[in-house]
XYZ file of C-alpha atoms in Angstrom:
476
model
C -29.594 -42.125 39.330
C -32.235 -43.613 40.749
C -35.860 -44.118 39.060
C -33.231 -43.775 36.556
C -35.550 -44.055 32.543
C -34.924 -46.894 30.695
C -34.202 -46.091 26.952
C -34.270 -48.038 24.290
C -32.156 -46.046 21.606
C -30.608 -43.006 20.935
C -34.031 -41.333 18.768
C -36.560 -43.662 21.345
C -39.721 -42.142 22.917
C -38.814 -41.558 26.996
C -41.075 -42.657 29.250
C -41.609 -39.823 31.969
C -43.220 -41.376 34.646
C -44.545 -38.522 37.193
C -42.879 -38.217 40.491
C -43.193 -40.342 43.811
C -44.420 -38.428 46.654
C -42.663 -35.139 47.156
C -44.686 -31.953 46.760
C -44.149 -28.298 46.846
C -45.495 -27.770 50.296
C -49.208 -26.584 50.224
C -52.004 -25.602 52.417
C -54.339 -27.807 54.910
C -56.846 -28.172 51.803
C -53.401 -29.943 49.957
C -54.264 -27.757 47.009
C -52.368 -24.761 46.450
C -48.364 -24.175 45.973
C -46.854 -21.986 47.262
C -44.373 -21.728 44.938
C -41.271 -19.041 46.637
C -39.072 -16.451 44.855
C -35.536 -17.345 43.435
C -32.928 -14.972 42.048
C -30.265 -16.591 39.080
C -29.659 -16.634 35.987
C -31.692 -18.679 34.187
C -35.200 -16.495 36.177
C -33.795 -13.630 34.783
C -33.535 -14.775 31.219
C -37.038 -16.024 32.138
C -38.054 -12.397 33.280
C -36.285 -10.898 30.814
C -38.317 -12.857 27.977
C -41.761 -12.746 29.790
C -41.152 -8.730 29.239
C -40.261 -8.815 25.741
C -42.971 -11.045 24.452
C -45.476 -8.822 27.178
C -44.774 -5.761 26.032
C -44.381 -6.918 22.265
C -48.467 -8.342 23.119
C -49.551 -4.818 24.332
C -47.679 -2.609 22.048
C -48.751 -4.144 18.409
C -52.119 -3.242 18.783
C -51.695 0.165 19.281
C -49.186 0.588 16.533
C -50.850 2.638 13.631
C -49.332 2.109 10.145
C -50.679 3.918 7.152
C -52.982 5.673 9.311
C -54.842 2.598 10.179
C -54.862 -0.104 12.980
C -50.976 -1.863 11.828
C -52.367 -5.563 13.296
C -56.613 -5.911 12.466
C -57.553 -9.061 12.020
C -61.210 -8.284 11.794
C -63.022 -11.312 11.484
C -66.423 -9.551 10.428
C -65.269 -7.844 7.722
C -63.124 -11.673 6.498
C -59.896 -8.602 6.441
C -57.152 -9.584 8.127
C -54.416 -6.337 8.128
C -51.013 -7.543 9.005
C -49.546 -4.119 8.639
C -48.716 -3.659 4.385
C -49.996 -7.122 3.419
C -54.105 -8.011 4.270
C -54.638 -11.430 4.147
C -58.260 -12.849 2.720
C -59.654 -15.935 3.308
C -58.623 -17.213 0.547
C -55.029 -17.074 2.027
C -55.498 -19.417 4.305
C -53.343 -21.933 2.949
C -50.973 -19.155 4.610
C -51.995 -19.896 8.431
C -52.168 -23.547 7.269
C -48.454 -22.842 6.810
C -47.333 -20.738 10.036
C -49.213 -23.486 11.823
C -46.830 -25.762 10.554
C -44.227 -24.031 10.687
C -44.398 -24.085 14.370
C -45.167 -27.559 14.799
C -41.514 -28.686 13.249
C -40.377 -25.774 15.693
C -42.040 -26.868 18.402
C -40.725 -29.904 18.003
C -36.876 -29.290 17.331
C -37.178 -26.950 20.590
C -38.704 -30.370 21.928
C -36.383 -32.936 20.861
C -32.800 -30.617 21.607
C -33.753 -28.638 24.644
C -36.974 -30.218 26.247
C -40.020 -27.885 27.384
C -38.134 -25.101 27.177
C -41.336 -23.124 25.620
C -43.522 -23.566 28.852
C -41.285 -22.293 31.213
C -40.603 -19.239 28.834
C -42.252 -18.106 26.443
C -46.255 -20.276 26.869
C -48.269 -17.978 28.066
C -49.797 -20.006 30.558
C -47.144 -19.626 32.231
C -46.122 -15.363 31.921
C -48.697 -15.215 32.962
C -48.991 -17.392 36.238
C -45.707 -15.603 37.205
C -46.831 -12.011 36.998
C -50.044 -12.839 38.925
C -47.506 -14.241 41.936
C -45.741 -10.995 41.056
C -48.856 -9.350 42.971
C -48.971 -12.027 45.138
C -45.142 -11.480 46.811
C -45.941 -7.866 47.018
C -49.654 -7.893 48.059
C -49.468 -10.552 50.027
C -45.988 -11.239 51.043
C -43.232 -14.259 50.612
C -44.027 -17.224 50.333
C -43.688 -17.642 54.120
C -45.531 -15.070 55.233
C -48.242 -16.354 51.892
C -48.584 -19.738 54.150
C -49.110 -18.030 57.094
C -51.756 -15.811 55.949
C -53.642 -17.869 55.486
C -53.793 -19.756 57.930
C -55.134 -17.395 59.721
C -59.379 -16.651 60.272
C -60.605 -14.138 58.891
C -59.175 -10.060 59.771
C -59.775 -6.820 58.388
C -56.232 -6.827 57.520
C -56.593 -10.338 55.727
C -59.514 -9.695 54.289
C -58.281 -6.142 52.545
C -54.753 -8.256 51.547
C -57.118 -10.670 50.069
C -59.255 -8.053 48.392
C -56.525 -5.828 47.193
C -54.682 -8.706 45.870
C -57.900 -9.933 43.389
C -58.668 -6.277 42.307
C -55.036 -6.063 41.069
C -55.756 -9.686 39.391
C -58.751 -8.787 37.612
C -57.322 -5.962 36.918
C -54.758 -6.889 35.090
C -56.998 -9.936 33.282
C -59.391 -6.846 32.047
C -56.345 -5.014 30.250
C -55.262 -8.552 28.911
C -58.883 -9.377 27.112
C -59.089 -6.246 26.002
C -55.163 -6.117 24.352
C -56.720 -9.422 23.183
C -59.829 -8.684 21.917
C -58.503 -5.258 20.249
C -56.772 -7.274 17.255
C -59.656 -8.277 16.337
C -61.517 -4.663 16.860
C -60.117 -1.314 16.456
C -58.839 -0.807 20.061
C -58.321 2.703 20.896
C -62.271 2.469 20.093
C -63.216 -0.608 21.995
C -62.144 1.220 25.475
C -64.022 3.578 24.903
C -66.501 1.916 23.929
C -66.084 -0.993 26.867
C -65.678 2.558 29.750
C -68.616 4.225 28.121
C -70.874 1.743 28.799
C -71.331 1.454 24.447
C -70.055 -1.476 22.956
C -71.860 -4.337 22.164
C -73.141 -7.286 23.618
C -71.221 -9.102 21.231
C -68.023 -7.366 22.760
C -69.173 -6.636 25.733
C -69.781 -10.720 26.106
C -65.701 -11.570 24.390
C -64.397 -9.448 27.037
C -65.400 -10.753 30.174
C -65.184 -14.159 29.118
C -61.095 -13.750 28.456
C -60.903 -11.806 31.362
C -62.144 -14.845 33.424
C -60.068 -16.899 31.317
C -56.858 -15.177 32.168
C -57.897 -14.437 36.020
C -59.242 -18.461 36.265
C -55.921 -20.287 34.652
C -53.280 -17.223 35.908
C -54.862 -16.634 39.598
C -56.062 -19.935 40.370
C -55.346 -23.338 38.363
C -51.920 -22.108 37.375
C -49.951 -25.561 37.555
C -53.246 -27.291 36.535
C -52.967 -25.935 33.062
C -49.416 -27.459 33.282
C -49.846 -30.650 34.651
C -53.452 -32.247 33.550
C -55.066 -30.128 30.559
C -51.975 -29.170 28.241
C -51.547 -31.502 25.954
C -48.148 -31.751 25.455
C -47.764 -32.330 28.823
C -47.912 -36.404 27.503
C -46.823 -36.148 23.690
C -43.433 -34.646 24.996
C -41.650 -37.731 25.575
C -42.676 -38.535 21.784
C -39.844 -36.049 21.181
C -37.034 -37.007 24.252
C -34.351 -39.302 23.962
C -30.745 -39.837 25.368
C -29.586 -36.494 23.812
C -32.381 -34.185 24.621
C -31.336 -31.406 27.585
C -33.708 -31.258 30.100
C -33.526 -30.302 33.573
C -31.816 -33.130 35.563
C -30.737 -33.631 39.731
C -27.318 -35.926 39.200
C -28.144 -38.736 41.237
C -24.770 -39.941 41.521
C -23.121 -36.398 43.125
C -25.837 -35.602 45.098
C -26.893 -39.615 46.556
C -26.739 -39.661 49.666
C -28.762 -36.355 51.073
C -28.918 -34.773 53.953
C -27.836 -31.847 56.501
C -24.582 -30.921 57.392
C -22.555 -27.474 58.254
C -20.141 -25.898 55.631
C -17.293 -26.714 57.185
C -17.740 -30.685 57.548
C -16.637 -32.903 54.704
C -19.668 -34.796 53.227
C -17.279 -37.165 52.189
C -16.454 -38.195 55.631
C -20.575 -37.706 56.809
C -21.259 -40.331 54.156
C -23.699 -38.268 52.186
C -23.386 -36.634 48.516
C -23.605 -32.494 48.062
C -27.300 -32.280 48.073
C -27.915 -31.169 51.663
C -32.134 -31.824 51.508
C -33.112 -27.664 51.898
C -36.504 -28.534 49.949
C -35.436 -25.581 47.877
C -35.435 -27.271 44.709
C -39.199 -28.357 45.448
C -40.370 -25.031 46.774
C -39.720 -22.999 44.006
C -41.128 -25.552 41.893
C -43.821 -23.714 40.162
C -45.506 -26.901 39.685
C -44.670 -28.581 42.887
C -42.517 -31.399 41.792
C -38.983 -32.548 43.454
C -36.837 -32.761 40.291
C -34.972 -35.427 42.366
C -36.787 -37.815 41.852
C -36.262 -37.826 37.885
C -37.493 -36.879 34.632
C -41.663 -36.014 35.529
C -44.150 -34.693 32.724
C -44.295 -31.820 34.911
C -40.819 -30.095 34.787
C -42.197 -27.634 32.193
C -37.862 -26.854 32.356
C -38.085 -23.149 33.500
C -35.349 -23.923 35.283
C -35.898 -22.477 38.883
C -34.700 -25.198 40.606
C -30.992 -24.583 39.100
C -30.681 -21.187 41.002
C -32.166 -22.275 43.929
C -29.755 -24.784 43.812
C -26.280 -23.556 42.612
C -27.391 -20.800 45.767
C -27.041 -23.528 48.053
C -24.156 -24.708 46.506
C -22.804 -20.980 46.510
C -23.402 -20.862 49.904
C -21.625 -24.166 50.851
C -18.505 -23.981 49.113
C -19.792 -26.702 46.319
C -19.353 -26.832 42.660
C -22.728 -25.659 40.855
C -25.048 -27.704 38.996
C -26.001 -30.406 41.090
C -29.028 -29.968 38.877
C -28.949 -28.894 36.135
C -29.858 -28.741 32.014
C -27.940 -31.887 30.942
C -29.169 -35.461 29.106
C -28.939 -39.028 30.767
C -26.426 -39.617 28.233
C -23.633 -36.889 29.588
C -25.211 -38.086 34.084
C -24.097 -41.740 32.330
C -20.620 -40.989 31.933
C -21.352 -40.442 27.613
C -20.612 -37.376 25.351
C -23.917 -35.688 24.310
C -24.600 -36.167 20.647
C -25.838 -33.180 19.717
C -26.296 -33.703 16.427
C -28.436 -36.408 15.550
C -30.685 -38.219 12.816
C -33.956 -36.864 14.620
C -32.429 -33.201 15.460
C -31.157 -32.809 12.156
C -34.021 -33.932 10.273
C -36.780 -31.476 12.624
C -34.356 -28.896 11.260
C -34.311 -29.922 8.048
C -37.854 -30.272 7.377
C -38.498 -26.437 9.301
C -36.132 -24.904 6.634
C -38.286 -26.395 4.341
C -41.611 -25.463 5.452
C -39.800 -21.729 6.306
C -38.362 -21.212 2.654
C -41.643 -22.581 0.668
C -43.275 -20.052 2.655
C -41.725 -16.929 2.397
C -41.398 -18.169 -1.524
C -44.796 -18.614 -1.371
C -45.785 -15.339 0.563
C -43.156 -12.621 -1.555
C -44.996 -14.716 -4.843
C -48.252 -13.819 -3.854
C -49.975 -11.618 -5.863
C -52.411 -8.402 -4.676
C -55.197 -9.282 -6.296
C -56.880 -12.623 -7.680
C -59.472 -13.153 -10.842
C -62.266 -15.560 -10.499
C -64.023 -16.552 -14.380
C -67.238 -17.440 -13.943
C -68.947 -18.441 -16.915
C -72.940 -18.186 -17.796
C -74.867 -21.478 -16.737
C -77.530 -21.520 -18.854
C -75.859 -22.234 -22.053
C -71.828 -22.776 -22.610
C -72.153 -20.718 -25.878
C -74.741 -18.543 -28.571
C -75.050 -17.715 -31.857
C -75.850 -14.351 -33.175
C -77.887 -12.827 -36.276
C -74.217 -12.730 -38.592
C -73.351 -16.352 -37.216
C -70.616 -15.933 -34.429
C -70.648 -17.583 -32.067
C -70.329 -16.165 -27.978
C -69.413 -16.925 -24.503
C -70.577 -14.947 -21.911
C -68.369 -14.622 -18.827
C -68.571 -13.079 -15.181
C -65.121 -11.759 -14.337
C -65.000 -11.557 -10.017
C -61.913 -9.051 -9.754
C -60.500 -8.656 -6.040
C -58.035 -6.608 -4.749
C -56.722 -7.528 -1.627
C -53.496 -4.244 -1.717
C -54.581 -1.430 1.014
C -54.747 1.011 -2.067
C -57.271 1.498 -4.404
C -56.066 0.276 -8.070
C -57.154 0.210 -11.600
C -57.317 -2.943 -13.777
C -56.452 -3.649 -17.598
C -58.028 -6.757 -20.091
C -57.799 -8.675 -22.494
C -57.515 -11.864 -23.443
C -54.233 -14.355 -25.006
C -54.367 -16.792 -27.962
C -58.135 -15.091 -29.682
C -57.021 -11.491 -29.167
C -57.047 -10.836 -32.621
C -60.235 -13.604 -32.831
C -61.970 -11.686 -30.847
C -64.917 -8.997 -29.973
C -64.512 -7.787 -26.327
C -68.054 -7.199 -25.616
C -68.090 -4.879 -22.346
C -65.625 -2.975 -20.204
C -62.037 -3.869 -20.748
C -60.831 -1.462 -17.325
C -61.786 -1.207 -13.957
C -60.920 0.617 -11.281
C -61.246 -1.528 -7.593
C -61.815 -0.331 -4.038
C -58.956 -1.618 -0.916
C -60.037 -4.592 -0.257
C -63.230 -4.584 -2.864
C -65.183 -7.168 -5.360
C -65.898 -5.915 -8.071
C -68.137 -7.967 -10.910
C -67.889 -6.916 -14.918
C -70.405 -8.942 -16.891
C -68.071 -9.542 -20.655
C -69.171 -11.287 -24.079
C -66.495 -12.755 -26.188
C -67.300 -12.872 -29.849
C -65.605 -15.076 -32.216
C -66.592 -16.560 -36.085
C -66.504 -19.929 -36.494
C -64.474 -20.206 -39.035
C -61.112 -18.949 -37.098
C -61.684 -21.993 -34.550
C -60.330 -25.363 -35.668
C -61.255 -27.033 -32.289
C -64.672 -27.155 -30.776
C -62.982 -25.842 -27.051
C -60.484 -23.549 -27.231
C -58.635 -22.747 -24.509
C -57.214 -18.999 -23.940
C -55.545 -16.842 -21.251
C -57.666 -13.943 -19.326
C -55.200 -11.457 -18.534
C -55.141 -9.071 -16.538
C -52.577 -6.190 -15.502
C -53.395 -4.565 -12.345
C -51.876 -0.727 -12.274
C -51.931 0.151 -8.573
C -50.647 3.972 -8.291
C -46.479 4.660 -8.175
C -45.745 1.025 -8.538
C -44.731 -0.756 -11.475
C -47.884 -2.624 -13.370
C -48.829 -6.799 -12.087
C -50.012 -8.946 -14.590
C -52.234 -11.926 -13.784
C -53.149 -14.835 -16.040
C -56.122 -16.703 -15.151
C -57.207 -20.260 -18.045
C -60.610 -20.370 -19.343
C -61.997 -21.887 -22.462
C -64.219 -20.852 -25.192
C -67.366 -23.215 -26.799
C -67.949 -23.466 -30.515
C -70.107 -25.802 -32.141
C -70.138 -28.906 -30.863
């Protein structure tokens, strides 16, 4: 294989080098990639996955749950509603769990299938292909777009360019409004924005994300993947000889050269590659996969579909370009179950299990205990010892609830001064000052550990009890 990548061992990182020189055909400025449309198995999968996740992104903010927006990440009020679950800043650990799980899922997928996240699910890729779809529908095929750009400005060229950019901006605006709709009431957002009633901050954010979407998917495109995204740079640390990547079988394809369909390539001293350059023309990052593994490759499989189509027309076996491993290209057998992959899978499974357990065991309320900072205790006129506390009760559920409070260990020794039952509205925090009075003769230690017991009584549901440790100070 030309430009073969040398790997020290099965689990050592791969050195991914840039392509040599066979770039996609560009505009006279040498900066633009004109991507050619291609049909095939992998592009069908990519399109369907893109449609599914795009539909999910666009529709989720509009779903209602119990009369409210099902997913509403209300940053201003520090309240994050996800269907029946309401998360608060105190639940930040769940976000940490999600990020850790996402990281190990990415490591696992990359070690197994290379950079398929970039090729099939990355928002940059999905939005870029949508913008290219607008471009194809308005300006025509790859050849027609190149010819149009070479023409002098005319009424026809101006109208096509204006319509294309109008569609790009309109879709970018819709994307921005949908994204902002995850953080505020989306139905009211659309009304306020288009009636010019939205606040300055909301308007600024909508315009900012509109500009970012338009710039990234319309103009920067492959630049985001090849120069800005850090994933392209550190992905090689997760590659090894058994990672499935889009690869060209040089042993079968070389020597390249054109020929007729009826010609025998063996008699001509040629391989199966007819050097049609379609694999370069369909590549969204403009590389030539025949130059070997390159960090710009996003594993989208477009070159596979293009090459398979050519092989089919020529009557050759498909798979000249395919998802394969370096070990298999070198005549070996791919080791799917290997230490690195198993380790990633185990860590991912453990993290997911711990996260699910933490989420399942999460209490829908919380209790913080704040002692009187002025004095640890005071002695009343009866000679009894009094400790004062402020109980902060947070209702993290989506409905009002009644809470009963008492103590353990001191329950039969103490006098409770203050309310022992309180109702807290959904998402609200109630401060309840209480005092505990104990006869010092009943206490054997200067400091006694005990628990506040709080029982939540949600309407129509079983009571939930929580214990929070505290201390009672006697005479020292």
